[in-house]
mmCIF file of N, CA and C in Angstrom:
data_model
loop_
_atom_site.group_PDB
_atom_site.id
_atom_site.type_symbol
_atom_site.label_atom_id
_atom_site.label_comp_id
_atom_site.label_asym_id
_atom_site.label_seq_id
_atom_site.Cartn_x
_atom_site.Cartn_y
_atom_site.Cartn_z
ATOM 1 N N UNK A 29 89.071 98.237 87.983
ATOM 2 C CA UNK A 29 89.260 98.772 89.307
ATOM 3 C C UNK A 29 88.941 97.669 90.311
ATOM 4 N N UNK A 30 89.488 97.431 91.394
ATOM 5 C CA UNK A 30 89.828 96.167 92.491
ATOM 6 C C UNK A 30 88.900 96.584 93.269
ATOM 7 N N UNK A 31 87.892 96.492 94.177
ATOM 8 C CA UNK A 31 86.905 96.876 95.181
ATOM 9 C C UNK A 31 87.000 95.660 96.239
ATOM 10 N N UNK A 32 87.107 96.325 97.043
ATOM 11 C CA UNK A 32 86.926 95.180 98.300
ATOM 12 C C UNK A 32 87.849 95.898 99.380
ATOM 13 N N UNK A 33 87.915 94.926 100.437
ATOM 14 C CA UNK A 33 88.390 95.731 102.020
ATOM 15 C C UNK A 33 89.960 95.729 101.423
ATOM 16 N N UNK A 34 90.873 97.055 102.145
ATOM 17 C CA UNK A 34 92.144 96.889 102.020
ATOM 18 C C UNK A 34 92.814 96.940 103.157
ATOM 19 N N UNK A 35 94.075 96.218 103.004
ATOM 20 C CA UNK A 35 94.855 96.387 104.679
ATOM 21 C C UNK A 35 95.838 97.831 104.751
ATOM 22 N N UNK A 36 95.901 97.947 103.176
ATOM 23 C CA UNK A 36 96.599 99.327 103.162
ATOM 24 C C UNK A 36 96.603 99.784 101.766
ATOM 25 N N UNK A 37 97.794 101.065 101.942
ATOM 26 C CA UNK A 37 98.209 101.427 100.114
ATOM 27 C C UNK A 37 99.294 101.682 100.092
ATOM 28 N N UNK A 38 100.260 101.870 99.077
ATOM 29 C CA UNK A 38 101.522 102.426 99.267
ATOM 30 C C UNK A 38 101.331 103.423 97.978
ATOM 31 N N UNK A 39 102.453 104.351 98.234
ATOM 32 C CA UNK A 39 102.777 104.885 96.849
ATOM 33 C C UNK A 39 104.070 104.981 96.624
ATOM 34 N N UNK A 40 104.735 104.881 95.530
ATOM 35 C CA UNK A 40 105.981 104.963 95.234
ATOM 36 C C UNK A 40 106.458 105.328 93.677
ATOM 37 N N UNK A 41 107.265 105.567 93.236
ATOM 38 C CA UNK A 41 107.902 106.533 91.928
ATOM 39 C C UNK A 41 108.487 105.704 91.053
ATOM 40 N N UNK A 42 108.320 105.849 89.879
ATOM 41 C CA UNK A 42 109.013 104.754 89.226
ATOM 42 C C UNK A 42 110.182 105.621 88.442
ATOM 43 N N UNK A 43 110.985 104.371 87.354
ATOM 44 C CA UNK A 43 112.202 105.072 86.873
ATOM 45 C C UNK A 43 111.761 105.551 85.454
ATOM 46 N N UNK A 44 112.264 106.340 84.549
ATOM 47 C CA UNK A 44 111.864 107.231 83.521
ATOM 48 C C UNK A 44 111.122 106.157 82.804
ATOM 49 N N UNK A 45 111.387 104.885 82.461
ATOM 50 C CA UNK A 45 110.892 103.990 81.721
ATOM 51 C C UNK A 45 109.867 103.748 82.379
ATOM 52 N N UNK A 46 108.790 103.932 83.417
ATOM 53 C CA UNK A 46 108.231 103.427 84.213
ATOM 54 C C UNK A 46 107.973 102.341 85.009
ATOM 55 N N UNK A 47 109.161 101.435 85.354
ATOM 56 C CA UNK A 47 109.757 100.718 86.073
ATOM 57 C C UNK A 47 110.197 100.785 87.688
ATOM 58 N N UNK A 48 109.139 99.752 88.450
ATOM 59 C CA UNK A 48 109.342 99.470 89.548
ATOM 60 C C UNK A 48 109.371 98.588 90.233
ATOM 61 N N UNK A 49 110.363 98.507 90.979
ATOM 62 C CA UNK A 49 110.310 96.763 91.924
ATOM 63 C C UNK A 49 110.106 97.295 93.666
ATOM 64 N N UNK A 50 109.155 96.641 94.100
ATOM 65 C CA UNK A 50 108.621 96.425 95.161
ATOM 66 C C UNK A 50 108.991 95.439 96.240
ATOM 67 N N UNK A 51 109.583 95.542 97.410
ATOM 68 C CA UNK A 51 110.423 94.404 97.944
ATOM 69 C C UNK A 51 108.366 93.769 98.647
ATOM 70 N N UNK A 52 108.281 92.548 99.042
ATOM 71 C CA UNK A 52 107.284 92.193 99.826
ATOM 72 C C UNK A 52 107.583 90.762 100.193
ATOM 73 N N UNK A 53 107.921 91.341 101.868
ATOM 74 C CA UNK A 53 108.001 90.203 103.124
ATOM 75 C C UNK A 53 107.142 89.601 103.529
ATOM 76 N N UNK A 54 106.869 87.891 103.210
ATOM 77 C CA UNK A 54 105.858 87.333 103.951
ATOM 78 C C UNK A 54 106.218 85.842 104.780
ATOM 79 N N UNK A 55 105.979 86.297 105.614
ATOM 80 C CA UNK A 55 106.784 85.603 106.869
ATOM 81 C C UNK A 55 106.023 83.859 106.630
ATOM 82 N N UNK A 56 107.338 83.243 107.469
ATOM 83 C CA UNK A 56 106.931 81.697 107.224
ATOM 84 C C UNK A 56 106.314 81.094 108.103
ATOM 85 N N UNK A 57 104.727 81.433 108.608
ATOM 86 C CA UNK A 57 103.772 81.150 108.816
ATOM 87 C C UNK A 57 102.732 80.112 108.342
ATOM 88 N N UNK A 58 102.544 79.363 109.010
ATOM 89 C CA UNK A 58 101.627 77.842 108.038
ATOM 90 C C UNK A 58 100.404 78.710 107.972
ATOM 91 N N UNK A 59 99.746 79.740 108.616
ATOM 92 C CA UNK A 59 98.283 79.759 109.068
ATOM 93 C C UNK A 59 97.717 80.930 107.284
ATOM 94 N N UNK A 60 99.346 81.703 107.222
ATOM 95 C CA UNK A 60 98.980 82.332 106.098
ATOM 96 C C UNK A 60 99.026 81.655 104.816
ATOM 97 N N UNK A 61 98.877 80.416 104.091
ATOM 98 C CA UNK A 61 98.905 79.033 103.315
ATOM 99 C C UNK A 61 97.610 79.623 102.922
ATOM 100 N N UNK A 62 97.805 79.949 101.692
ATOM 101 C CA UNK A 62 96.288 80.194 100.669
ATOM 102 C C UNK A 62 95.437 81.507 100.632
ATOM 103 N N UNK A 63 96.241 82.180 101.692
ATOM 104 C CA UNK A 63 95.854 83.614 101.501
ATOM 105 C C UNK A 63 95.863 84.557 100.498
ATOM 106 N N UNK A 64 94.929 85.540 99.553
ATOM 107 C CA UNK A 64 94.821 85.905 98.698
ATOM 108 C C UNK A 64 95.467 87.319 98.541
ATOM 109 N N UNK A 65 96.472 87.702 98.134
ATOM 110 C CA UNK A 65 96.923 89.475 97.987
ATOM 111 C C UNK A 65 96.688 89.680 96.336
ATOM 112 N N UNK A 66 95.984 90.878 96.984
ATOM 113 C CA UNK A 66 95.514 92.039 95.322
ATOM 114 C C UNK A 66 96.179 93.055 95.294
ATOM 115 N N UNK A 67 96.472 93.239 93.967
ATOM 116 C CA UNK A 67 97.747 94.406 93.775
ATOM 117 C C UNK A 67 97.295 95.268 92.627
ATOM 118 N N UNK A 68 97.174 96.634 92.311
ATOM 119 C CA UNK A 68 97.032 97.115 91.611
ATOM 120 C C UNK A 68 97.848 98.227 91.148
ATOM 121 N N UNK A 69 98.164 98.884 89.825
ATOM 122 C CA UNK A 69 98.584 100.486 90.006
ATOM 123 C C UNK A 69 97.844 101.326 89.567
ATOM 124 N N UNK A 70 98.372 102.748 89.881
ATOM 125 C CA UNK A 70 97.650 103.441 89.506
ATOM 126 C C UNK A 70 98.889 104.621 88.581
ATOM 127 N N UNK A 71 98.773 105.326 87.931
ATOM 128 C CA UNK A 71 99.427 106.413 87.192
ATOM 129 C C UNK A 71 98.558 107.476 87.273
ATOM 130 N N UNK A 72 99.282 108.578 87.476
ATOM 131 C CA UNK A 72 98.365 109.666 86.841
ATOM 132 C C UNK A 72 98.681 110.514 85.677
ATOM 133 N N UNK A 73 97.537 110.954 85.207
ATOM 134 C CA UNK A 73 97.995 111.239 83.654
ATOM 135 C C UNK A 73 96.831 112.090 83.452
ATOM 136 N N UNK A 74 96.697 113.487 83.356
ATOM 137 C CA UNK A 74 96.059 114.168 83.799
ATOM 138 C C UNK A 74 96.136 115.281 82.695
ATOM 139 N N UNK A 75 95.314 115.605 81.820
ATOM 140 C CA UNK A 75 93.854 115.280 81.407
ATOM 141 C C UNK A 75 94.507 114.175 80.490
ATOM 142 N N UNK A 76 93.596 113.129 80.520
ATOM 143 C CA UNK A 76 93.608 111.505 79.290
ATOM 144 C C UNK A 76 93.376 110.466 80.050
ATOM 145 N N UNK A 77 93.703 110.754 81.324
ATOM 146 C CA UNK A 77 93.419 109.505 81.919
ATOM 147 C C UNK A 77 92.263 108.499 82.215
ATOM 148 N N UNK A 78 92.306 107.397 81.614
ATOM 149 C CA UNK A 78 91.299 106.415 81.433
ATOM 150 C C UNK A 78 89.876 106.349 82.498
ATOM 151 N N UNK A 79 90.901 106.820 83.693
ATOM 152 C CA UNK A 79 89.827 106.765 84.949
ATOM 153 C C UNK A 79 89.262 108.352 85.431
ATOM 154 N N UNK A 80 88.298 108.596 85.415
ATOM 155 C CA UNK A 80 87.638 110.058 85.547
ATOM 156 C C UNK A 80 89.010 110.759 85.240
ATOM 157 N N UNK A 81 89.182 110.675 83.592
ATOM 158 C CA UNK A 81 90.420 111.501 83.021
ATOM 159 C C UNK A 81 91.395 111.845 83.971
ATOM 160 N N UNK A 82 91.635 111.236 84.907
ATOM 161 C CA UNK A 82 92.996 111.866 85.758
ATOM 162 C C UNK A 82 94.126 110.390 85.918
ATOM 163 N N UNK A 83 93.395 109.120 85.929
ATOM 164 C CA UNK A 83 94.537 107.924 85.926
ATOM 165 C C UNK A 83 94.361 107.209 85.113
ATOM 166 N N UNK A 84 95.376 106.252 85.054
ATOM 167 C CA UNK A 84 95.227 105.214 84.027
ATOM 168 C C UNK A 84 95.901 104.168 85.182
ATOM 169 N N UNK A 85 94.818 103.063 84.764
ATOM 170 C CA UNK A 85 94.710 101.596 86.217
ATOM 171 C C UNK A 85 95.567 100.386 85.394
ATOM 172 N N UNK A 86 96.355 99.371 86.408
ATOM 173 C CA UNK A 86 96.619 98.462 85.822
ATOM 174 C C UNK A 86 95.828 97.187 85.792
ATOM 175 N N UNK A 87 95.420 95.912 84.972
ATOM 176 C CA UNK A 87 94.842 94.858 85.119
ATOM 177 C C UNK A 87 95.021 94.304 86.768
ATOM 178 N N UNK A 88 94.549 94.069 87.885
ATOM 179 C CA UNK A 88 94.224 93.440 88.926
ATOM 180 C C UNK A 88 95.370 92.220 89.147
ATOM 181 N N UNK A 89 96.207 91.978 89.810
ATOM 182 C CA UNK A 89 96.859 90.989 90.238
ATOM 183 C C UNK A 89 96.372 90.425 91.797
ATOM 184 N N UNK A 90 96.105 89.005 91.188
ATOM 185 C CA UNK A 90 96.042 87.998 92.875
ATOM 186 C C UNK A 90 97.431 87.140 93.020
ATOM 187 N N UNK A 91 98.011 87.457 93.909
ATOM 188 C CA UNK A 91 99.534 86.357 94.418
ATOM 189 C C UNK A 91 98.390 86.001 95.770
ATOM 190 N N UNK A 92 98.772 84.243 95.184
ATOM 191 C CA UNK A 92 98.304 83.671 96.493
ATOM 192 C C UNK A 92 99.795 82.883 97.333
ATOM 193 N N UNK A 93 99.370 83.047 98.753
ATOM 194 C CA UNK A 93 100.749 82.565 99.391
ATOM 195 C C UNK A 93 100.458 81.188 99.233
ATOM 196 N N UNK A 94 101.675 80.487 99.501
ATOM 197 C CA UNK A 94 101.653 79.029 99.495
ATOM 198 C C UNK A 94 102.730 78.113 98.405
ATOM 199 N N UNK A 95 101.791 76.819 98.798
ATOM 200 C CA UNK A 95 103.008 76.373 97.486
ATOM 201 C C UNK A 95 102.175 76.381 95.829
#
């Protein structure tokens, strides 16, 4: 589970296979160069789920901007 401040959340549906693509715009800004984004999912799966039996979490992703 990811802990720390967030700027937001989204939610969105995936396809029967559980497959989803996410568009994400990040503008060409020098000042944002090394900035850190955390990404996580969540499922619910209810009763089994890994997390207080109601979700199951994905491993933590960092995309840093830059080169």
């Amino acid at each position: 589970v990811l802990f720390g401040s967030s700027l937001g959340s989204s939610i969105a549906f995936t396809s029967d296979t559980g497959e989803r693509t996410l568009p994400l715009s990040v503008p060409n800004e020098p000042v944002l160069r090394g900035v850190d984004l955390w990404f996580q999912c969540a499922v619910f799966r209810s009763p089994g789920g890994a997390f207080a039996d109601t979700l199951d979490l994905s491993n933590g992703l960092r995309v840093q901007v830059g080169q």
